Coordinates of C-alpha atoms and ligand atoms in Angstrom, one line a residue:
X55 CA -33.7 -74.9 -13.3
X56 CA -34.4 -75.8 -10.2
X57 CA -38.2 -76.7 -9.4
X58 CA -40.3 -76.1 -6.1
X59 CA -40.0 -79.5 -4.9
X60 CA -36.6 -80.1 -5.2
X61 CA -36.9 -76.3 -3.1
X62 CA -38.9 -78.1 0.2
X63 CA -36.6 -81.2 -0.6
X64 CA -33.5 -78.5 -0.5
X65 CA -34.3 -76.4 2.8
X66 CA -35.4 -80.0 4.3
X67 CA -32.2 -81.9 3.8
X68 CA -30.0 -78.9 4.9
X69 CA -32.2 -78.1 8.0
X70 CA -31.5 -81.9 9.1
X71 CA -27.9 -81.5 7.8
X72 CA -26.7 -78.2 9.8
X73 CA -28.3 -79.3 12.9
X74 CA -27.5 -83.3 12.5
X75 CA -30.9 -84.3 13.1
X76 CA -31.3 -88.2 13.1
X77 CA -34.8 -89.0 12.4
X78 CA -36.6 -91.4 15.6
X79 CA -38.7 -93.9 13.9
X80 CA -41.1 -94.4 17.3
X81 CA -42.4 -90.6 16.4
X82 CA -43.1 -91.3 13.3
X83 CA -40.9 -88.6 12.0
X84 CA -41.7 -88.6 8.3
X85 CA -41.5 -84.8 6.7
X86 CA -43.3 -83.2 4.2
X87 CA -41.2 -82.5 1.2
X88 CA -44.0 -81.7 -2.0
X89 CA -44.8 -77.8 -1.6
X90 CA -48.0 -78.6 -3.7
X91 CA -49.2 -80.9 -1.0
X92 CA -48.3 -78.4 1.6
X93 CA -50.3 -75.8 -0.3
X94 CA -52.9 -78.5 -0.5
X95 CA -53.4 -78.7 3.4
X96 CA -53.7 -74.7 4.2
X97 CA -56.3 -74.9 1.4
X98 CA -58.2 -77.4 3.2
X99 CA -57.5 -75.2 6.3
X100 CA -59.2 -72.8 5.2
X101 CA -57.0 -70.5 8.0
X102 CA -58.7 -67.3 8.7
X103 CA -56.7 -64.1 10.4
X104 CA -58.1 -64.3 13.3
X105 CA -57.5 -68.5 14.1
X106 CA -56.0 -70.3 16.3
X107 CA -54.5 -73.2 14.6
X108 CA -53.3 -76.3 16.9
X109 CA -50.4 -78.1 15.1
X110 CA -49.4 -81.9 16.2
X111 CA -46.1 -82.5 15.8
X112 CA -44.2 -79.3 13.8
X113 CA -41.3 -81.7 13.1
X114 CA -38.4 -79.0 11.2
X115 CA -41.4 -76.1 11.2
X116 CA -42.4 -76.3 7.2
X117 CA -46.0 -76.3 7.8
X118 CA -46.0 -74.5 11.2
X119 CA -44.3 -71.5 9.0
X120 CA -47.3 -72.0 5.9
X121 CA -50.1 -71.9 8.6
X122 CA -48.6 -68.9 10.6
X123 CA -48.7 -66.2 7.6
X124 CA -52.4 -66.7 7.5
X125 CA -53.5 -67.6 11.2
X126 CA -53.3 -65.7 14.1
X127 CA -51.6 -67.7 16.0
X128 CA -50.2 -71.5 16.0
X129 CA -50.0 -73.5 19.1
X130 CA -47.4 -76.2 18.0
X131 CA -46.8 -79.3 19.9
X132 CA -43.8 -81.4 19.5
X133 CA -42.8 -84.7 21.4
X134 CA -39.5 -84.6 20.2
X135 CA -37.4 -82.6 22.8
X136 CA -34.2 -82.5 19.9
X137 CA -36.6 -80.5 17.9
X138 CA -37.2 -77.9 20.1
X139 CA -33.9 -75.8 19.5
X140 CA -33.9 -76.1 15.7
X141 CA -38.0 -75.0 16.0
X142 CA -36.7 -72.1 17.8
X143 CA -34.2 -70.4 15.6
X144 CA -36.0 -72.0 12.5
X145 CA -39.1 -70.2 13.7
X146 CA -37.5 -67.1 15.1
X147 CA -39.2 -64.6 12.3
X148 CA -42.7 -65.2 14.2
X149 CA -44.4 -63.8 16.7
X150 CA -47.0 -65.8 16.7
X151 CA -45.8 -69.2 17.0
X152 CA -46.2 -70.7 20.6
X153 CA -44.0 -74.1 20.9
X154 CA -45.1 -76.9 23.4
X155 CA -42.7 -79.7 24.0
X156 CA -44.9 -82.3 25.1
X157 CA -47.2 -85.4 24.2
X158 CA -50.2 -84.2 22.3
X159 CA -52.0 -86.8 23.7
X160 CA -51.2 -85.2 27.5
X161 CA -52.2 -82.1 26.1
X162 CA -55.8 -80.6 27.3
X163 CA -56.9 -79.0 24.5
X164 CA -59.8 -77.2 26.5
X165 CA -58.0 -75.6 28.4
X166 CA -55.8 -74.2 25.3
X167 CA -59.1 -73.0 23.8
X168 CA -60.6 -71.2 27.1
X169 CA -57.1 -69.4 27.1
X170 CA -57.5 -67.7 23.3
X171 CA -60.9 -67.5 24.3
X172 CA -62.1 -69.4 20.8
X173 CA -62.2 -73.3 19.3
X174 CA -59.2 -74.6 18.0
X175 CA -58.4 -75.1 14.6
X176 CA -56.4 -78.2 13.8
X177 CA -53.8 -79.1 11.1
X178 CA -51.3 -81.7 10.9
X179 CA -49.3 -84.3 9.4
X180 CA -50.1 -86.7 12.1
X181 CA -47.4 -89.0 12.8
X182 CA -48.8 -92.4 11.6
X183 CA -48.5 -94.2 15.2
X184 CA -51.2 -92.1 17.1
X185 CA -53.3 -91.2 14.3
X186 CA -57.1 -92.6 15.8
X187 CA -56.2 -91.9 19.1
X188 CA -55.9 -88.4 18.6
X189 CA -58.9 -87.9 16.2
X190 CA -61.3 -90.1 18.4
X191 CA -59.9 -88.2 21.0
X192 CA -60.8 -84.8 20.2
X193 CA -64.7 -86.4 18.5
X194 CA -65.0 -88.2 21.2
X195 CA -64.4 -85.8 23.9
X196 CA -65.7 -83.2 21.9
X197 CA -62.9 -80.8 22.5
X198 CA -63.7 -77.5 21.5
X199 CA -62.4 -78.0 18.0
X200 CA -64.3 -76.3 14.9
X201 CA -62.2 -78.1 12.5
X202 CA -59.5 -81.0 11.7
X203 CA -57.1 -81.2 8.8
X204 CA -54.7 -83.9 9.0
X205 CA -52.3 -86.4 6.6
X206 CA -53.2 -89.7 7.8
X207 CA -52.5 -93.4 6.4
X208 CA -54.3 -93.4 3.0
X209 CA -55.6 -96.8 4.2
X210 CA -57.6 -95.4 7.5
X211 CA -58.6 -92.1 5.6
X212 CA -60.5 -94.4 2.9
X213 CA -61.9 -96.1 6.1
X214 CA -63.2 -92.8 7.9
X215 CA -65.0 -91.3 4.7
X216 CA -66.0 -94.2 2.7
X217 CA -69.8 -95.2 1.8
X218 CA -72.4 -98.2 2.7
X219 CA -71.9 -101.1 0.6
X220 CA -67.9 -99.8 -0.7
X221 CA -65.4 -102.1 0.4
X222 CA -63.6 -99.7 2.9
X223 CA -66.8 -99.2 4.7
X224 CA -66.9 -100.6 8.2
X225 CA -67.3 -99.5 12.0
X226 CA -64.8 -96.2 11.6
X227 CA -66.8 -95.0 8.9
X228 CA -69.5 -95.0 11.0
X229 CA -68.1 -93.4 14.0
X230 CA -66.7 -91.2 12.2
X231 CA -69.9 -89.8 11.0
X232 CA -71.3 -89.7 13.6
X233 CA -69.5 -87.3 14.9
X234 CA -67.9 -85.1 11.6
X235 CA -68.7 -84.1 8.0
X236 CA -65.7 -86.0 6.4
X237 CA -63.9 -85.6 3.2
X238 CA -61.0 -86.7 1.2
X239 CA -59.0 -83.5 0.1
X240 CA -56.2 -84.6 -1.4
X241 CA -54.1 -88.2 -2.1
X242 CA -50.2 -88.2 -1.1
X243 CA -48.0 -90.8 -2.8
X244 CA -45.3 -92.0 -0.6
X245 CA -42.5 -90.0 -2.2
X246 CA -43.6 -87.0 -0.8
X247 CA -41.9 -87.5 2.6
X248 CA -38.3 -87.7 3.9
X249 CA -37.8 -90.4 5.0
X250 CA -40.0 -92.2 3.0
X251 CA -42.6 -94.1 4.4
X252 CA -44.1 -97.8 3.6
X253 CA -47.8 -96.3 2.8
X254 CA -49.5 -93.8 0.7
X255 CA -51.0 -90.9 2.7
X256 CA -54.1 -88.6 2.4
X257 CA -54.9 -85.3 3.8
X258 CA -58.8 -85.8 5.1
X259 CA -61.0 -82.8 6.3
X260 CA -63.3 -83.5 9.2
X261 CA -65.7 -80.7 10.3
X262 CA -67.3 -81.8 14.2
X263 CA -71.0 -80.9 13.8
X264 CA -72.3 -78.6 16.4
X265 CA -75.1 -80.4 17.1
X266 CA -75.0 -84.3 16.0
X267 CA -77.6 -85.1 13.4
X268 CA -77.6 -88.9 14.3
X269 CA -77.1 -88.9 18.7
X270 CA -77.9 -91.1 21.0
X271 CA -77.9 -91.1 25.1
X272 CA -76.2 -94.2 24.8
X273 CA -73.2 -93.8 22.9
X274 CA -71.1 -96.8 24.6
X275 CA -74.2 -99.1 23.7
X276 CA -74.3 -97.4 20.2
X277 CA -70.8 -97.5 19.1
X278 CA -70.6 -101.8 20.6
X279 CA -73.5 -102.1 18.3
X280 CA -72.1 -100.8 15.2
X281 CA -68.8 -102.5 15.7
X282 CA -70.5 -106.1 16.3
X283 CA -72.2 -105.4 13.2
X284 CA -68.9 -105.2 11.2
X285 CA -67.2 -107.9 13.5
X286 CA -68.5 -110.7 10.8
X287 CA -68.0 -109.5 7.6
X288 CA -69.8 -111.7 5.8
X289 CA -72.8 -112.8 8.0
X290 CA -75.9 -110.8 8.3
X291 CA -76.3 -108.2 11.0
X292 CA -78.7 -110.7 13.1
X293 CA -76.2 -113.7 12.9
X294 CA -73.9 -110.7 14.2
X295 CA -75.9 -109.3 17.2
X296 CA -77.2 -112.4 18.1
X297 CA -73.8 -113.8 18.8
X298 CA -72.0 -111.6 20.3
X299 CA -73.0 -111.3 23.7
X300 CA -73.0 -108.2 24.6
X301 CA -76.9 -107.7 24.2
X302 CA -79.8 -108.9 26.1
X303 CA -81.4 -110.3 22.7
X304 CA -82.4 -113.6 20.7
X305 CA -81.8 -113.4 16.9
X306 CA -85.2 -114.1 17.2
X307 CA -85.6 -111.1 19.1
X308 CA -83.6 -109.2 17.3
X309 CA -84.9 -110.3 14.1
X310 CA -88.2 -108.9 14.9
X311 CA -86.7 -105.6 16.0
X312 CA -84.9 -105.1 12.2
X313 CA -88.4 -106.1 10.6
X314 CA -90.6 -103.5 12.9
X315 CA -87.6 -100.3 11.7
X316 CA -88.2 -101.9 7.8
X317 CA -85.4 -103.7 7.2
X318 CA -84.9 -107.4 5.7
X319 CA -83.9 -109.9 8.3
X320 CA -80.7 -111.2 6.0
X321 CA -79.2 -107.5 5.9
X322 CA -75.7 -106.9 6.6
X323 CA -74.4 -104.3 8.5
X324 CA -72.2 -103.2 5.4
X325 CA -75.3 -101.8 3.9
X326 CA -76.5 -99.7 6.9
X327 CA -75.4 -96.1 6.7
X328 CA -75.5 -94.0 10.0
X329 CA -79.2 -93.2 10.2
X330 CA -80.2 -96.4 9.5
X331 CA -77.9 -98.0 12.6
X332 CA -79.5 -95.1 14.4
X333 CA -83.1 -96.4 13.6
X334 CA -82.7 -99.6 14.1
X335 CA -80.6 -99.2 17.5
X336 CA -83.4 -96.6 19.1
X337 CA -85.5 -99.4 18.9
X338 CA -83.5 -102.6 20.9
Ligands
SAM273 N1 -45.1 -81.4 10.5 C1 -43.9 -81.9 10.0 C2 -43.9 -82.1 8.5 O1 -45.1 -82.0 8.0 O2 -42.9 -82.3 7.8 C3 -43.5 -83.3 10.7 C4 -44.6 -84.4 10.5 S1 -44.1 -85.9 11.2 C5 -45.1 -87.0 10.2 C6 -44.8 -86.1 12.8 C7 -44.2 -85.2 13.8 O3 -45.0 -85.4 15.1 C8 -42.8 -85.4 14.2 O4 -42.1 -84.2 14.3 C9 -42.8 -86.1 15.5 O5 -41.7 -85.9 16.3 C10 -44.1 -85.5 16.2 N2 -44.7 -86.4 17.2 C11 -44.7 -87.7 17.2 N3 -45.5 -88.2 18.3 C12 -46.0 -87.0 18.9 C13 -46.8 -86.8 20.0 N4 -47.3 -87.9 20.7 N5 -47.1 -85.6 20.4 C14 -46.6 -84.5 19.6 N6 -45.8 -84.7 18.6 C15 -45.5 -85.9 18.2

């Protein structure tokens, strides 16, 4: 009996075979092989009819296919200029698959969404190179995205959604609340990918918030502050601060700043969540 997986493995292998696909390591061409995992990331999509789901990177089309019976339409965009005539006839039963051959990160994603008139919905297994460029590219420059759904090293996803005082927790966790509800929706093991690669992976759902619960008119100054408070791990966040140079403060100075917000002067900036980085930093 043959068993789903070995199905995705099946299609895969003969899809690469019939058109002699070599795989290009500087993409980051690893493919999704484990139909379970694949179901797993349109769950977390949550795709609705009437959505317009942005895909990075559609590789051989097997997710581009799974999101395009339940969204309206897919925008997918490939680097890979050999891909493009395999996408086509692979993908030739939809109508409402639009293929881009080009860089996502040339891609202006606000302009996409002014053309369907609505936010963007995005799913992808991210090819591992570009992975926090494009996610800090679309929080950062809050492209008009209502939510992101992406396969990412297991390693950085820990990073993005982990807790104060956990050992994964440092400055990414904190940007990354900043700007998104983050969570971890599934765990992918290494063998769920052709060809495999040297990590685990993790699918991890990050919803941008309409309006930021923790902002700041100075995010530059912000986000320098929470990453000079992680750039010692194991000195406290005034030893931090007051050695970097990048503020116009004394430990002494700042010292005096952490005890008028409430906080102990020997606190480390891996016990600070959001809010408290928030408190402390409206008040240097
Ligand atoms: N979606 C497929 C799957 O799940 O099997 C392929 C995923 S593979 C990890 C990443 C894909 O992104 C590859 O097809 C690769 O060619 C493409 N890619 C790499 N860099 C890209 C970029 N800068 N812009 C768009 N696509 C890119």
């Amino acid at each position: 009996m043959i068993d789903i997986e070995a199905t995705l493995y099946q299609k895969t292998k003969a899809i690469i075979d019939r058109y002699g696909f070599s795989f290009k390591k500087n993409f980051g061409q690893n493919f999704l092989i484990d139909q379970r995992v694949l179901d797993k990331i349109i769950a977390a999509g949550d795709i609705q009819a009437d959505d317009v789901v942005l895909e990075i990177g559609p590789g051989i089309g097997t997710l581009t296919q799974a999101i395009a019976r339940k969204a309206k339409t897919v925008i997918a965009v490939e680097i890979d200029r050999t891909l493009i005539p395999l996408l086509e006839e692979v993908l030739s039963d939809f109508d409402n698959i639009r293929l881009i051959n080009d860089d996502i990160l040339k891609v202006d994603i606000k302009a996409l969404s002014e053309e369907y008139g609505r936010p963007l919905k995005v799913i992808s297994n991210l090819p591992y190179y570009i992975t926090t460029p494009v996610i800090m590219n679309i929080l950062e420059k809050e492209a008009p995205v209502s939510s992101i759904v992406v396969m990412i090293q297991k390693e950085v996803a820990m990073r993005m959604q982990a807790a104060p005082g956990t050992k994964d927790y440092g400055s990414l966790s904190v940007v990354t609340a900043y700007f998104a509800d983050c969570y971890l929706a599934a765990n992918v093991p290494r063998n769920c990918f052709i060809p495999r690669p040297n990590v685990d992976s993790a699918v991890i759902s990050l919803k941008p918030y309409d309006k930021k619960p923790y902002d700041t008119a100075d995010r530059e100054g912000f986000f320098k502050f929470v990453k000079a408070a992680f750039s010692m791990r194991r000195k406290t966040l005034v030893n931090c601060i007051g050695s970097s140079g990048d503020f116009d403060l004394t430990k002494e100075e700042f010292s005096e700043i952490l005890k008028k917000a409430g906080y102990d002067e020997r606190i480390r900036g891996e016990a600070l969540s959001l809010p408290d980085f928030h408190r402390i930093f409206e008040l240097m």
